[in-house]
Each structure stands twice: as structure tokens, then as C-alpha cells.
Amino acid sequence: MKLRCERDDLLEAVQFAARAITNRATLPVLAGLRMEATEDGTVAIGATDLELTMETQLQAAVDEPGTAVVPGRLFGDMMRSMGPGQVSLTSGDAEIEISSGRGRFHVKAMSVEDYPQLPTRSGDEVGIELELASETLAVGLSQVVRSASSDETRQVLTGVLWEVEGKTLTLAATDSYRLSVRELSVSNTGEGRNVVLPARALSELARTLQGTSGRVRVELKANFAVFRVSGPDSAAETVIASRFIEGEFPKYRQLLPQGYPNTLMVGRSDVVEVVKRVGLLAQNNMPVKFQLGTELEVSANTPDVGEGQEILDAEYEGEAMVIAFNPRFFLDGATAISGERLTLVASDGLKPAIMKAEGETGFTYLLMPVRLS
Amino acid sequence: MTEPATILHVDMDAFYASVEIVKDHSLRGKPVIVGGHGAGATGAGGGRGVVTSASYEARFFGVSAAMPLITARRLCPHGVFLPNDPHAYSDYSERIRTVFSSITPLVEPLSLDEAFLDVAGAVKLFGPPAQIGRLIKERIAGLGLSCSVGIATNKFLAKLASTQCKPAGLLQVPSEGVAEWLHPLPVTALWGVGGRTAETLHRLGLRTVGDVASISRRTLERAVGDALGAHLHALALGRDDRAVVPSEPAKSVGAEETFEADLDCTEHVLRELLRLSDRTASRLRDKGLCGRTVTLKLRWSNFQTVTRSRTLPEEVDTAAEIYEVVRALFEKLVPERFRIRLLGVSLTTLSVGAPTRQTSLFGDPSNRLRLASGAVDELRGRFGPEAVRPATLLD
């Protein structure tokens, strides 16, 4: 393999792919970055930890097509430290030569044969294929991923459910304290399918999709998903693949209550500000209390620290009631929804409450209260 | 130097033994010895509890607090040996505090049976401190108990005075004649002087408080260290500027037990930990508290004591939740073979009320525990503390 490219392009690609490299990799070769240069002038750079695979492409002058695996961390550090301009790479028997300006470096290469096949490149067994606008999926993911659990003891809750039925894709995540559900319209080549994908992979996907305007193709295969993101400019393709999480996602639909008696409507950015302020006095897992009414009183109290309350004007239908939430969970919900006004629907201080943007139907955030003493 | 003597130290005389006598008048005049927690009214085991309290009749035979029960039995074989009855003692302690707070809010309890009072503000209402001391003695006699009262210008002297006039005495250290009264006393009268320090002082030829007062502070600091030296120097001159600080709410709630025979089997230890967790949880709820830091205390047979604690993300107040933590702490700590003399379980980082708890979409086991514990409390309230127990603790 022999090629010349712009350092900035190479750095960008390397930094992207290297995010799939983890410290807990089971095979030594997984600390490497796989590079493959083809005659048409594209260089694909990818990495995997067998769960998550990230691969992207850049344009280069390819003098000699070929494949190489380089130590990811070192190569990334080298690219970062180089000045802008042209970089050339030449792979030899057991090492790779990197030159830039007047510098020449030789780095021991890793075994190409030992490197596992990237699922991003496997052509096999296409299950169903969906397609939707990148930006739509990015927004949907950011709304849902935040509710996934970080507690590894219940693996399936560290993921996001992808429920495909005809032209509807429903994303759902819960850490058992709150539940995010988002419905999206997609084009679909097949029938229905339910899979759970790790939140980590989906965060990377959301980050990749952020600010892009193209479309994203989703292939749901036997035990992994492949996301193909085409860049706005060219044929260059960025691909993320992720294994499914095994296990059954809780039946979340039955948790969504129907018809609650008490409805509060309040300015969304106002309530976010107030809960942030008052929440400073809810330390050590203390909750923020909401006294629901046409004057919404938000209060918090931590023994030995202090207490505070603030009042907001609101519209309210129902009985006066008090409900308490973990302020972080409340803010996660209030910042996930869009719109000027936030609707909070509740039954009593022990039953789940629902947060929505006024008039919006596509996204639901369900939040369990904190039981007060 | 005419500070008014307004600090009182009130110390109950043979408190536990006296409470036992109030409970059972037929014991009056007999040598009563309280200690251990042996089963049954025949009392405290012959095993290894210690004497927690002895009536003055028993003291006549040489029985004293903290003495192993087995020694006490040898010294006073005809004595009446009774197990501790913590319920009764805290009940009477409560009544005594009510007497104190009828005089002044400035009450600093040191334990169940002694307290400092600052009566500077009560003089107008009740007369001079000595008269207040007599009033307190009278009101406590109304409960069938007796106490000794020391009165002085500071806490150190007041406590020393009550010790000097026991039992049933009242001694006011004259503000003008502190030195004459204090200086003939042995150095062990100084607060903070135990065996080791006493030896050091004796080696320097210092036998009385007066001897200590007569040497320079510098010399004293060189002999026993800076902090202790400065402290003893001040005390020997009769100075102590610690204020009477009214008691603060409990900082810790717990239970501990010294075993008749060392525990050397995990199964027994876990049973005892469950029993102690249950007792701790019960006390917490009784006081309307919950806590976040769980501490396990453990004393090996060689008297080495270790404690381990864990602070939880959420407060707890049920036996099951506390037991789960102490069990994990124990399993992490314990070697393959062990002999344990004492176990203790306690909770700190306390808050008032039942725990606030993040509820879960998928059922809430902690809520069921809480309801069950509430039912247990109700049953115990009606039928006594032994009415309901974890099944593994049934004999």
C-alpha cells in the first residue's frame, strides 16, 4: 500500500474510526486501525471492538492499492502532532513508513490477517433495510438515548429498542426510572422487526449524524445493524455497525398510562431555568418538589445544605397536588422535548407522570416520581 | 477571679441498679448488680458480660462497674444479678432530662445518667445555684432515684465536685478557694489523665494537682506533649473554658453486642448481624429517622476492633436493607477462620422522616419492605419487641 493524502483529511478519518477502539478489547490486534486503499483513490479507515465498528473514507492519491493495520493510539497521536500539508504512507513487510515535510517515521505494523472482518464490509444476509433523513434520526436518538441505563447489571436496559412496524420506527429506552419513546416515519423494504442496540453505538451514530443533511440507511441483519451515512458532498461513505443486545426489552407500552386527570402547562425554558436553580439545593439524591397549580411552586431542601423555592405562572387543570422528581431526570425530559410550552400530566405523587411538548405527538417522556417521606 | 459558679454537673447514683430497685422495691437495701444481657430474670450470665452498674450495697463488697460479671459473682455471691434493661434506663433517662429542662434549656447530656447544666439564666427564677442543685435533687428523688450535684465555675471543676460528693451529695466549689480545694487531689483527678500519663507525671515527682500547677507549662509540655501539657496546665489551675453545649439530635443510631462465647462460624455471625440490623432499623424508625451510611463494627477475640462502612446512594430504614450492606461488609472483611467477641451495626448521615425514594417503573421492592416494616412496628408496639422477628432468628 502506498498513498499520499492531506493530513487534515487523514486526521479526521483516524479520529472518527479510533472511537471504536476500547481498552477492554479481547484481541491485541483490536488496538489497531485498519486502512484499505483502493485504485479508485479512496482510503477506508476502520476499527472495531467486535461490538461497535466505525469506518469512514477519505480521498487520496493511491499509488499502490493495499491494506495495512497500524497501532491506533500511536497513529492517531502522530497525525495530531503533524503540521498541515501532505502525508505519505508506504507499507512494507512489517512496518509502515509515514512521511510528512522533512520528517520520516517507521512504525511497526500489525497483522492484516489477524484482523477480524469488519461487519461494515460483510455483504451477507440483509434482513430489512430502512431509510430516513439523517437529521430526523439524529434528533430522535438524542431524545431517547438519554433514558438508557448505565447499569451493566441489566444489559438490555443499556440499549435502545428499535421497533419497526411497516413505515413506523419506534425508538424506546428506559433505565426503569424514566422512559423515552419516539416515533419516526421511515421507508422500509421489509416487514416488522424488534432489536435492541447499545446506547454507546447510538450516541456515536447521533454524533456522526449531527448537522448532516443527507439520508441514513439502516440495515438490520441477523445479529447486528449497519448504519450507512452518505456525506453531503460525495461518494465518501461513513459506516457504523453495532451488535444487538440480547434479551427481551420490557413491554413498555403497557406502562404508558391513558388519560390522567391533572394537566399542567408551563413555559418550557422558564421551568428548565427554575429547576436548574432550585435543583442546586437538591443534593444527596434529594428530589425537587412540584406543587402543581396555576402557580407552580418548585422547591428543594437538603438538610445541612439549605433550601429554596420559586414560583412560576402556569395553566393548570385538575386537583392541587404535590409530586417530586429527581431534578436531573426532569431536566433530561424537559430538554429532550421541543416547543415553547411543556405539558406535564400526572395522576398522583406515586404514579408515573408524562412530559410532552404542547401539541406534539411523536415524543413521550415518562417519569417516575420520588416518593416523599 | 469572681466568676459566678453557675455550672452544674448532675450525676445519677448507681443509675441502672437504682432503676432496678425502683422497678422492684423488694430489692431495696440489697446488693444489686446489673450487667450482661443473659436470658431470663435470673440474670446476667455467669459468662462474660461486664458489670454496668452496682448498688452501693454491692460496692461495699468490692464490686464496681466494668468488672467482669464472673469476678463480681466471686466477690458478692449472694448479690442480686440482673440483666440490663435498656428500655427502662432510657425511659428513666428521659424523665431525668425532663427535670433538667424544667430548669434551663442549656443542658448537655454526657450519657444516659449524667449531664452538665448552665444555670446562669435560671438564677433569677429559682435562686442561687446551690438552691437549684437542691431543687434538682428533690425532683429526682420524686422519681425514686438519687443523684449527686457538683457546682463550680466550669465543667471540669463541676464534674470533679460531683465525683467528690458521691453518693447523694451536693458540693459547690467556692469560687474564691479553688486552689485550696483542687490542689491536694491526686493527678488522676485531672480530666485526661489515665494510667499512662499518671505514670509519666509520677516519674517527674508530680503526685497532686498542686504539684502539676507548680511547674511551668513548658516543662509539662515537654513531658507529656504540647496539646496535653497545655490542657493539664490549664486544668491544674482550675481553668476550663468549654461551654455547656445543649445536646444535638442523634448523629448515629445502632446496636451492638458482646457475646458470651466467641463467634467462629459465619452462619452465627450472619444471624447476629440480622438481629442487630433489625434492632437498628427498629430504633431508627422509632426515632423517625433514616440514614445513608451503614457501619459494621467487629471486635476480634484479641480485642482488636475494626470498623467498615459504606455510604449508600439512598437512605434506608429497614432491617433487610441494612443487613444486606453489613453482610457484604462482613464478607469482604472476614478471614477464613475467625473468633469474634463483639459485633455492632450503626447508621449515620441521618435525616428526619422516612427515606425519600426514586420509584421504579417495574415495581418497587423497597416500598413493600417499608410497608412490612410499618406493620412490624405496630405489632411490636402492641405486643412487645419480641412479638415479631425475622424467621431465621426464631429459636
Coordinates of N, CA and C in Angstrom, one line a residue, chain B residues 127-314:
Chain B
G127 N -33.4 31.0 92.2 CA -32.5 31.2 93.3 C -31.1 30.8 93.0
P128 N -30.1 31.0 93.9 CA -28.7 30.7 93.6 C -28.5 29.3 93.2
P129 N -27.3 29.0 92.6 CA -27.1 27.7 92.0 C -27.2 26.5 93.1
A130 N -26.8 26.8 94.3 CA -26.9 25.7 95.3 C -28.3 25.3 95.5
Q131 N -29.2 26.4 95.5 CA -30.6 26.1 95.7 C -31.2 25.3 94.6
I132 N -30.7 25.7 93.3 CA -31.1 25.0 92.1 C -30.7 23.5 92.3
G133 N -29.4 23.3 92.7 CA -28.9 21.9 92.9 C -29.8 21.1 93.8
R134 N -30.3 21.8 94.9 CA -31.1 21.0 95.9 C -32.5 20.8 95.2
L135 N -33.0 21.7 94.4 CA -34.3 21.5 93.8 C -34.2 20.3 92.8
I136 N -33.1 20.2 92.1 CA -32.9 19.1 91.2 C -32.9 17.8 91.9
K137 N -32.2 17.8 93.0 CA -32.1 16.5 93.8 C -33.5 16.1 94.3
E138 N -34.2 17.1 94.7 CA -35.6 16.9 95.2 C -36.5 16.3 94.1
R139 N -36.4 16.9 92.9 CA -37.3 16.5 91.8 C -36.9 15.0 91.4
I140 N -35.6 14.8 91.5 CA -35.1 13.4 91.1 C -35.5 12.4 92.1
A141 N -35.5 12.8 93.4 CA -35.9 11.9 94.5 C -37.4 11.6 94.2
G142 N -38.1 12.5 93.7 CA -39.5 12.3 93.3 C -39.7 11.1 92.4
L143 N -38.7 10.8 91.6 CA -38.7 9.7 90.7 C -38.2 8.4 91.4
G144 N -37.8 8.5 92.7 CA -37.3 7.4 93.4 C -35.9 7.1 93.2
L145 N -35.2 8.1 92.6 CA -33.7 8.0 92.3 C -32.9 9.0 93.1
S146 N -31.6 8.8 93.1 CA -30.8 9.8 93.8 C -29.7 10.2 92.9
C147 N -29.2 11.5 93.1 CA -28.1 11.9 92.2 C -27.1 12.8 93.1
S148 N -26.0 13.1 92.5 CA -25.0 13.9 93.1 C -24.8 15.2 92.2
V149 N -24.6 16.3 92.9 CA -24.5 17.5 92.1 C -23.3 18.3 92.4
G150 N -22.5 18.6 91.4 CA -21.3 19.4 91.6 C -21.5 20.8 91.0
I151 N -21.1 21.8 91.7 CA -21.4 23.2 91.3 C -20.0 23.9 91.2
A152 N -19.7 24.6 90.1 CA -18.4 25.3 90.1 C -18.5 26.3 88.9
T153 N -17.4 26.9 88.7 CA -17.3 27.9 87.6 C -17.1 27.3 86.3
N154 N -16.7 26.1 86.2 CA -16.6 25.5 84.9 C -16.9 24.0 84.9
K155 N -16.9 23.4 83.7 CA -17.3 22.0 83.6 C -16.4 21.0 84.3
F156 N -15.1 21.3 84.2 CA -14.1 20.4 84.8 C -14.3 20.3 86.3
L157 N -14.4 21.5 86.9 CA -14.5 21.5 88.4 C -15.8 21.0 88.8
A158 N -16.9 21.3 88.1 CA -18.2 20.8 88.5 C -18.2 19.3 88.5
K159 N -17.6 18.7 87.5 CA -17.7 17.2 87.4 C -16.8 16.6 88.5
L160 N -15.7 17.2 88.8 CA -14.8 16.8 89.8 C -15.6 16.8 91.2
A161 N -16.3 17.9 91.3 CA -17.1 18.1 92.6 C -18.1 17.0 92.8
S162 N -18.9 16.7 91.7 CA -19.9 15.7 91.9 C -19.3 14.4 92.2
T163 N -18.1 14.1 91.6 CA -17.4 12.8 91.9 C -17.0 12.8 93.4
Q164 N -16.6 13.9 93.9 CA -16.1 14.0 95.3 C -17.2 13.8 96.3
C165 N -18.5 14.2 95.9 CA -19.5 14.2 96.9 C -20.5 13.0 96.8
K166 N -20.1 12.0 96.0 CA -21.0 10.9 95.8 C -21.0 10.0 97.0
P167 N -22.1 9.3 97.3 CA -23.4 9.4 96.6 C -24.3 10.4 97.3
A168 N -25.3 10.9 96.6 CA -26.4 11.7 97.1 C -25.9 13.0 97.7
G169 N -24.7 13.5 97.2 CA -24.2 14.7 97.8 C -24.5 16.0 96.9
L170 N -24.0 17.1 97.5 CA -24.0 18.3 96.7 C -22.8 19.1 97.2
L171 N -22.0 19.5 96.2 CA -20.8 20.2 96.6 C -20.6 21.4 95.7
Q172 N -20.5 22.5 96.3 CA -20.2 23.7 95.5 C -18.7 24.1 95.7
V173 N -17.9 24.2 94.6 CA -16.5 24.6 94.8 C -16.5 26.1 94.9
P174 N -16.0 26.6 96.1 CA -16.0 28.1 96.3 C -15.2 28.8 95.2
S175 N -15.8 29.8 94.6 CA -15.1 30.5 93.5 C -13.8 31.1 94.0
E176 N -13.7 31.4 95.3 CA -12.5 32.0 95.8 C -11.4 31.0 96.2
G177 N -11.9 29.8 96.6 CA -10.9 28.9 97.1 C -10.7 27.7 96.3
V178 N -10.7 27.9 95.0 CA -10.5 26.8 94.0 C -9.2 26.0 94.3
A179 N -8.1 26.8 94.4 CA -6.8 26.2 94.6 C -6.7 25.3 95.8
E180 N -7.2 25.8 96.9 CA -7.1 25.0 98.2 C -7.9 23.7 98.1
W181 N -9.0 23.8 97.3 CA -9.8 22.6 97.2 C -9.2 21.6 96.2
L182 N -8.7 22.2 95.1 CA -8.2 21.3 93.9 C -6.8 20.8 94.2
H183 N -5.9 21.5 94.7 CA -4.5 21.2 94.7 C -4.2 19.9 95.5
P184 N -4.8 19.6 96.6 CA -4.5 18.3 97.3 C -4.9 17.1 96.5
L185 N -5.8 17.2 95.5 CA -6.3 16.0 94.8 C -5.2 15.3 94.0
P186 N -5.3 14.0 93.8 CA -4.2 13.3 93.1 C -4.3 13.7 91.6
V187 N -3.2 13.5 90.9 CA -3.2 13.9 89.5 C -4.2 13.3 88.6
T188 N -4.7 12.1 89.0 CA -5.7 11.4 88.2 C -7.0 12.1 88.3
A189 N -7.2 13.1 89.2 CA -8.4 13.8 89.2 C -8.5 14.7 87.9
L190 N -7.4 15.0 87.3 CA -7.4 15.9 86.1 C -8.0 15.1 85.0
W191 N -8.9 15.8 84.3 CA -9.6 15.2 83.2 C -8.6 14.9 82.0
G192 N -8.5 13.7 81.6 CA -7.5 13.3 80.6 C -6.3 12.6 81.1
V193 N -6.2 12.5 82.4 CA -5.0 11.7 83.0 C -5.4 10.3 83.3
G194 N -4.9 9.4 82.5 CA -5.2 8.0 82.7 C -3.9 7.3 83.3
G195 N -3.8 6.0 83.2 CA -2.7 5.3 83.8 C -1.4 5.7 83.2
R196 N -1.3 5.8 81.9 CA 0.0 6.1 81.2 C 0.5 7.5 81.6
T197 N -0.4 8.5 81.5 CA 0.0 9.9 81.8 C 0.3 10.0 83.3
A198 N -0.5 9.3 84.1 CA -0.2 9.4 85.6 C 1.2 8.9 85.9
E199 N 1.6 7.8 85.2 CA 2.9 7.3 85.4 C 4.0 8.3 85.1
T200 N 3.8 8.9 83.9 CA 4.8 9.9 83.5 C 4.9 11.0 84.5
L201 N 3.7 11.5 85.0 CA 3.7 12.6 86.0 C 4.4 12.1 87.3
H202 N 4.1 10.9 87.7 CA 4.7 10.4 88.9 C 6.2 10.4 88.8
R203 N 6.7 10.0 87.6 CA 8.1 9.9 87.4 C 8.8 11.3 87.6
L204 N 8.0 12.3 87.3 CA 8.5 13.7 87.5 C 8.3 14.1 88.9
G205 N 7.8 13.2 89.7 CA 7.6 13.6 91.1 C 6.3 14.4 91.3
L206 N 5.4 14.3 90.3 CA 4.2 15.1 90.4 C 3.1 14.1 90.9
R207 N 2.6 14.3 92.1 CA 1.6 13.4 92.7 C 0.2 14.1 92.8
T208 N 0.2 15.3 93.1 CA -1.1 16.0 93.3 C -1.3 17.1 92.2
V209 N -2.5 17.5 92.1 CA -2.8 18.6 91.2 C -2.0 19.8 91.5
G210 N -1.8 20.1 92.7 CA -1.0 21.2 93.2 C 0.5 21.1 92.6
D211 N 1.0 19.9 92.6 CA 2.4 19.7 92.0 C 2.4 20.1 90.6
V212 N 1.3 19.7 89.8 CA 1.3 20.0 88.4 C 1.1 21.5 88.2
A213 N 0.4 22.1 89.1 CA 0.2 23.6 88.9 C 1.5 24.3 89.2
S214 N 2.3 23.7 90.0 CA 3.5 24.4 90.4 C 4.6 24.5 89.4
I215 N 4.6 23.6 88.4 CA 5.7 23.6 87.4 C 5.3 24.4 86.2
S216 N 6.3 24.8 85.4 CA 5.9 25.6 84.3 C 5.3 24.8 83.2
R217 N 4.5 25.6 82.4 CA 3.7 24.9 81.3 C 4.7 24.3 80.4
R218 N 5.8 25.0 80.1 CA 6.9 24.5 79.2 C 7.3 23.1 79.6
T219 N 7.6 22.9 80.9 CA 8.1 21.6 81.4 C 7.1 20.5 81.2
L220 N 5.9 20.9 81.5 CA 4.8 20.0 81.4 C 4.6 19.5 79.9
E221 N 4.7 20.5 79.0 CA 4.5 20.2 77.6 C 5.6 19.3 77.1
R222 N 6.8 19.5 77.6 CA 8.0 18.6 77.2 C 7.7 17.2 77.7
A223 N 7.1 17.1 78.9 CA 6.9 15.7 79.5 C 5.8 14.9 78.8
V224 N 4.7 15.6 78.5 CA 3.5 14.8 78.0 C 3.1 15.2 76.6
G225 N 3.8 16.1 76.0 CA 3.4 16.6 74.6 C 2.7 17.9 74.8
D226 N 2.7 18.7 73.6 CA 2.2 20.0 73.7 C 0.8 20.2 74.0
A227 N -0.1 19.4 73.3 CA -1.5 19.6 73.5 C -1.9 19.2 74.9
L228 N -1.6 18.0 75.3 CA -2.0 17.5 76.6 C -1.3 18.4 77.7
G229 N -0.1 18.8 77.5 CA 0.6 19.6 78.5 C -0.1 20.9 78.8
A230 N -0.5 21.6 77.7 CA -1.2 22.9 77.8 C -2.6 22.7 78.5
H231 N -3.2 21.5 78.1 CA -4.5 21.2 78.7 C -4.4 21.0 80.2
L232 N -3.4 20.2 80.6 CA -3.3 19.8 82.0 C -2.9 21.1 82.8
H233 N -2.1 21.9 82.2 CA -1.6 23.1 82.9 C -2.9 24.0 83.3
A234 N -3.7 24.1 82.3 CA -4.9 24.9 82.5 C -5.8 24.3 83.6
L235 N -6.0 23.0 83.5 CA -6.9 22.3 84.4 C -6.4 22.4 85.8
A236 N -5.0 22.2 86.0 CA -4.4 22.3 87.3 C -4.6 23.6 88.0
L237 N -4.7 24.7 87.1 CA -5.0 26.0 87.7 C -6.5 26.2 87.8
G238 N -7.3 25.2 87.5 CA -8.7 25.3 87.7 C -9.4 26.0 86.5
R239 N -8.7 26.0 85.4 CA -9.3 26.7 84.2 C -9.8 25.7 83.2
D240 N -11.0 26.0 82.7 CA -11.6 25.2 81.7 C -12.6 26.0 81.0
D241 N -12.4 26.4 79.7 CA -13.4 27.3 79.1 C -14.3 26.6 78.1
R242 N -14.5 25.3 78.3 CA -15.5 24.7 77.4 C -16.9 25.1 77.9
A243 N -17.8 25.5 76.9 CA -19.1 25.9 77.2 C -20.0 24.7 77.3
V244 N -21.2 24.9 78.0 CA -22.2 23.9 78.0 C -23.0 23.9 76.7
V245 N -22.8 22.9 75.9 CA -23.5 22.9 74.6 C -24.7 21.9 74.7
P246 N -25.9 22.5 74.5 CA -27.1 21.7 74.5 C -27.0 20.5 73.6
S247 N -27.6 19.4 73.9 CA -27.4 18.2 73.1 C -28.0 18.4 71.7
E248 N -27.3 17.8 70.8 CA -27.7 17.9 69.4 C -28.5 16.6 69.1
P249 N -29.3 16.7 68.0 CA -30.0 15.4 67.7 C -29.0 14.3 67.4
A250 N -29.5 13.1 67.5 CA -28.6 11.9 67.4 C -27.9 12.0 66.1
K251 N -26.6 11.6 66.1 CA -25.8 11.6 64.9 C -25.7 10.2 64.4
S252 N -26.0 9.2 65.3 CA -25.8 7.8 64.9 C -26.8 7.0 65.7
V253 N -27.3 6.0 65.0 CA -28.3 5.0 65.7 C -27.8 3.6 65.4
G254 N -27.7 2.8 66.4 CA -27.2 1.5 66.2 C -27.4 0.5 67.3
A255 N -26.8 -0.6 67.2 CA -26.9 -1.6 68.3 C -25.6 -2.5 68.2
E256 N -25.2 -2.9 69.4 CA -24.0 -3.8 69.4 C -24.1 -4.8 70.5
E257 N -23.4 -5.9 70.4 CA -23.5 -6.9 71.4 C -22.2 -7.6 71.6
T258 N -21.8 -7.9 72.9 CA -20.6 -8.7 73.2 C -21.2 -10.1 73.5
F259 N -20.5 -11.1 72.9 CA -21.1 -12.4 73.0 C -20.5 -13.2 74.2
E260 N -21.4 -14.0 74.7 CA -21.0 -14.9 75.9 C -19.8 -15.7 75.5
A261 N -19.9 -16.3 74.3 CA -18.8 -17.1 73.8 C -18.4 -16.5 72.4
D262 N -17.2 -16.5 72.0 CA -16.7 -16.0 70.7 C -17.5 -16.7 69.6
L263 N -17.8 -15.9 68.6 CA -18.4 -16.5 67.4 C -17.3 -16.9 66.4
D264 N -17.4 -18.1 65.9 CA -16.4 -18.6 65.0 C -17.0 -19.2 63.8
C265 N -18.3 -19.0 63.6 CA -18.9 -19.6 62.4 C -19.8 -18.5 61.7
T266 N -19.6 -18.5 60.4 CA -20.2 -17.5 59.6 C -21.7 -17.4 59.8
E267 N -22.3 -18.6 59.8 CA -23.8 -18.7 59.9 C -24.3 -17.9 61.2
H268 N -23.5 -18.2 62.3 CA -23.9 -17.5 63.6 C -23.8 -16.0 63.4
V269 N -22.6 -15.6 62.8 CA -22.4 -14.2 62.7 C -23.5 -13.5 61.9
L270 N -23.9 -14.2 60.8 CA -24.9 -13.6 60.0 C -26.2 -13.5 60.7
R271 N -26.5 -14.5 61.5 CA -27.8 -14.4 62.3 C -27.7 -13.2 63.3
E272 N -26.5 -13.0 63.9 CA -26.4 -11.9 64.9 C -26.5 -10.6 64.1
L273 N -25.9 -10.5 62.9 CA -25.9 -9.3 62.1 C -27.4 -9.0 61.8
L274 N -28.1 -10.0 61.4 CA -29.5 -9.8 61.1 C -30.3 -9.2 62.3
R275 N -30.0 -9.8 63.5 CA -30.6 -9.4 64.7 C -30.3 -7.9 65.0
L276 N -29.0 -7.6 64.9 CA -28.6 -6.2 65.1 C -29.1 -5.2 64.1
S277 N -29.2 -5.7 62.8 CA -29.8 -4.8 61.8 C -31.2 -4.6 62.1
D278 N -31.9 -5.6 62.6 CA -33.3 -5.5 62.9 C -33.5 -4.5 64.0
R279 N -32.6 -4.6 65.0 CA -32.7 -3.7 66.2 C -32.4 -2.3 65.8
T280 N -31.4 -2.1 65.0 CA -31.0 -0.8 64.5 C -32.2 -0.1 63.7
A281 N -32.7 -0.9 62.8 CA -33.8 -0.4 61.9 C -35.0 0.0 62.8
S282 N -35.3 -0.8 63.8 CA -36.4 -0.5 64.7 C -36.2 0.8 65.4
R283 N -35.0 0.9 65.9 CA -34.6 2.2 66.6 C -34.7 3.4 65.7
L284 N -34.2 3.2 64.5 CA -34.3 4.3 63.5 C -35.7 4.8 63.3
R285 N -36.6 3.8 63.0 CA -38.0 4.2 62.7 C -38.6 4.7 64.0
D286 N -38.3 4.2 65.1 CA -38.8 4.6 66.4 C -38.5 6.1 66.6
K287 N -37.3 6.5 66.2 CA -36.9 7.9 66.3 C -37.4 8.8 65.1
G288 N -38.0 8.1 64.1 CA -38.4 8.8 63.0 C -37.3 9.3 62.1
L289 N -36.2 8.4 62.0 CA -35.1 8.8 61.2 C -34.8 7.7 60.1
C290 N -33.9 8.1 59.2 CA -33.4 7.1 58.3 C -31.9 7.6 58.0
G291 N -31.1 6.7 57.5 CA -29.7 7.0 57.3 C -29.1 6.5 56.1
R292 N -28.0 7.0 55.7 CA -27.3 6.6 54.4 C -26.0 5.9 54.6
T293 N -25.4 6.1 55.8 CA -24.1 5.4 56.0 C -24.2 4.2 57.0
V294 N -23.9 3.0 56.5 CA -24.1 1.9 57.3 C -22.7 1.4 57.8
T295 N -22.5 1.2 59.1 CA -21.2 0.8 59.7 C -21.3 -0.5 60.4
L296 N -20.3 -1.3 60.1 CA -20.2 -2.6 60.8 C -19.0 -2.5 61.7
K297 N -19.2 -2.8 63.0 CA -18.1 -2.8 64.0 C -17.9 -4.3 64.4
L298 N -16.6 -4.6 64.6 CA -16.3 -6.0 64.8 C -15.1 -6.0 65.7
R299 N -15.2 -6.8 66.8 CA -14.0 -6.9 67.7 C -13.6 -8.4 67.7
W300 N -12.4 -8.6 67.4 CA -11.8 -10.0 67.4 C -11.6 -10.4 68.8
S301 N -11.3 -11.7 69.0 CA -11.1 -12.2 70.4 C -9.9 -11.6 71.0
N302 N -9.0 -11.1 70.2 CA -7.8 -10.4 70.8 C -8.0 -8.9 71.1
F303 N -9.3 -8.5 71.1 CA -9.7 -7.2 71.4 C -9.4 -6.1 70.4
Q304 N -8.8 -6.5 69.3 CA -8.6 -5.6 68.2 C -10.0 -5.3 67.6
T305 N -10.2 -4.0 67.4 CA -11.5 -3.6 66.8 C -11.4 -3.0 65.4
V306 N -12.3 -3.4 64.5 CA -12.2 -2.9 63.2 C -13.6 -2.4 62.9
T307 N -13.7 -1.3 62.1 CA -15.0 -0.8 61.6 C -14.9 -0.7 60.1
R308 N -16.0 -0.9 59.4 CA -16.1 -0.7 58.0 C -17.4 -0.1 57.7
S309 N -17.4 0.9 56.8 CA -18.7 1.5 56.5 C -18.9 1.7 55.0
R310 N -20.1 1.9 54.6 CA -20.5 2.2 53.2 C -21.6 3.2 53.2
T311 N -21.4 4.2 52.4 CA -22.5 5.2 52.2 C -23.3 4.9 51.0
L312 N -24.6 4.8 51.2 CA -25.4 4.4 50.1 C -26.0 5.6 49.3
P313 N -26.4 5.3 48.1 CA -26.9 6.5 47.3 C -28.3 6.9 47.9
E314 N -29.0 6.0 48.6 CA -30.3 6.4 49.1 C -30.4 6.0 50.6

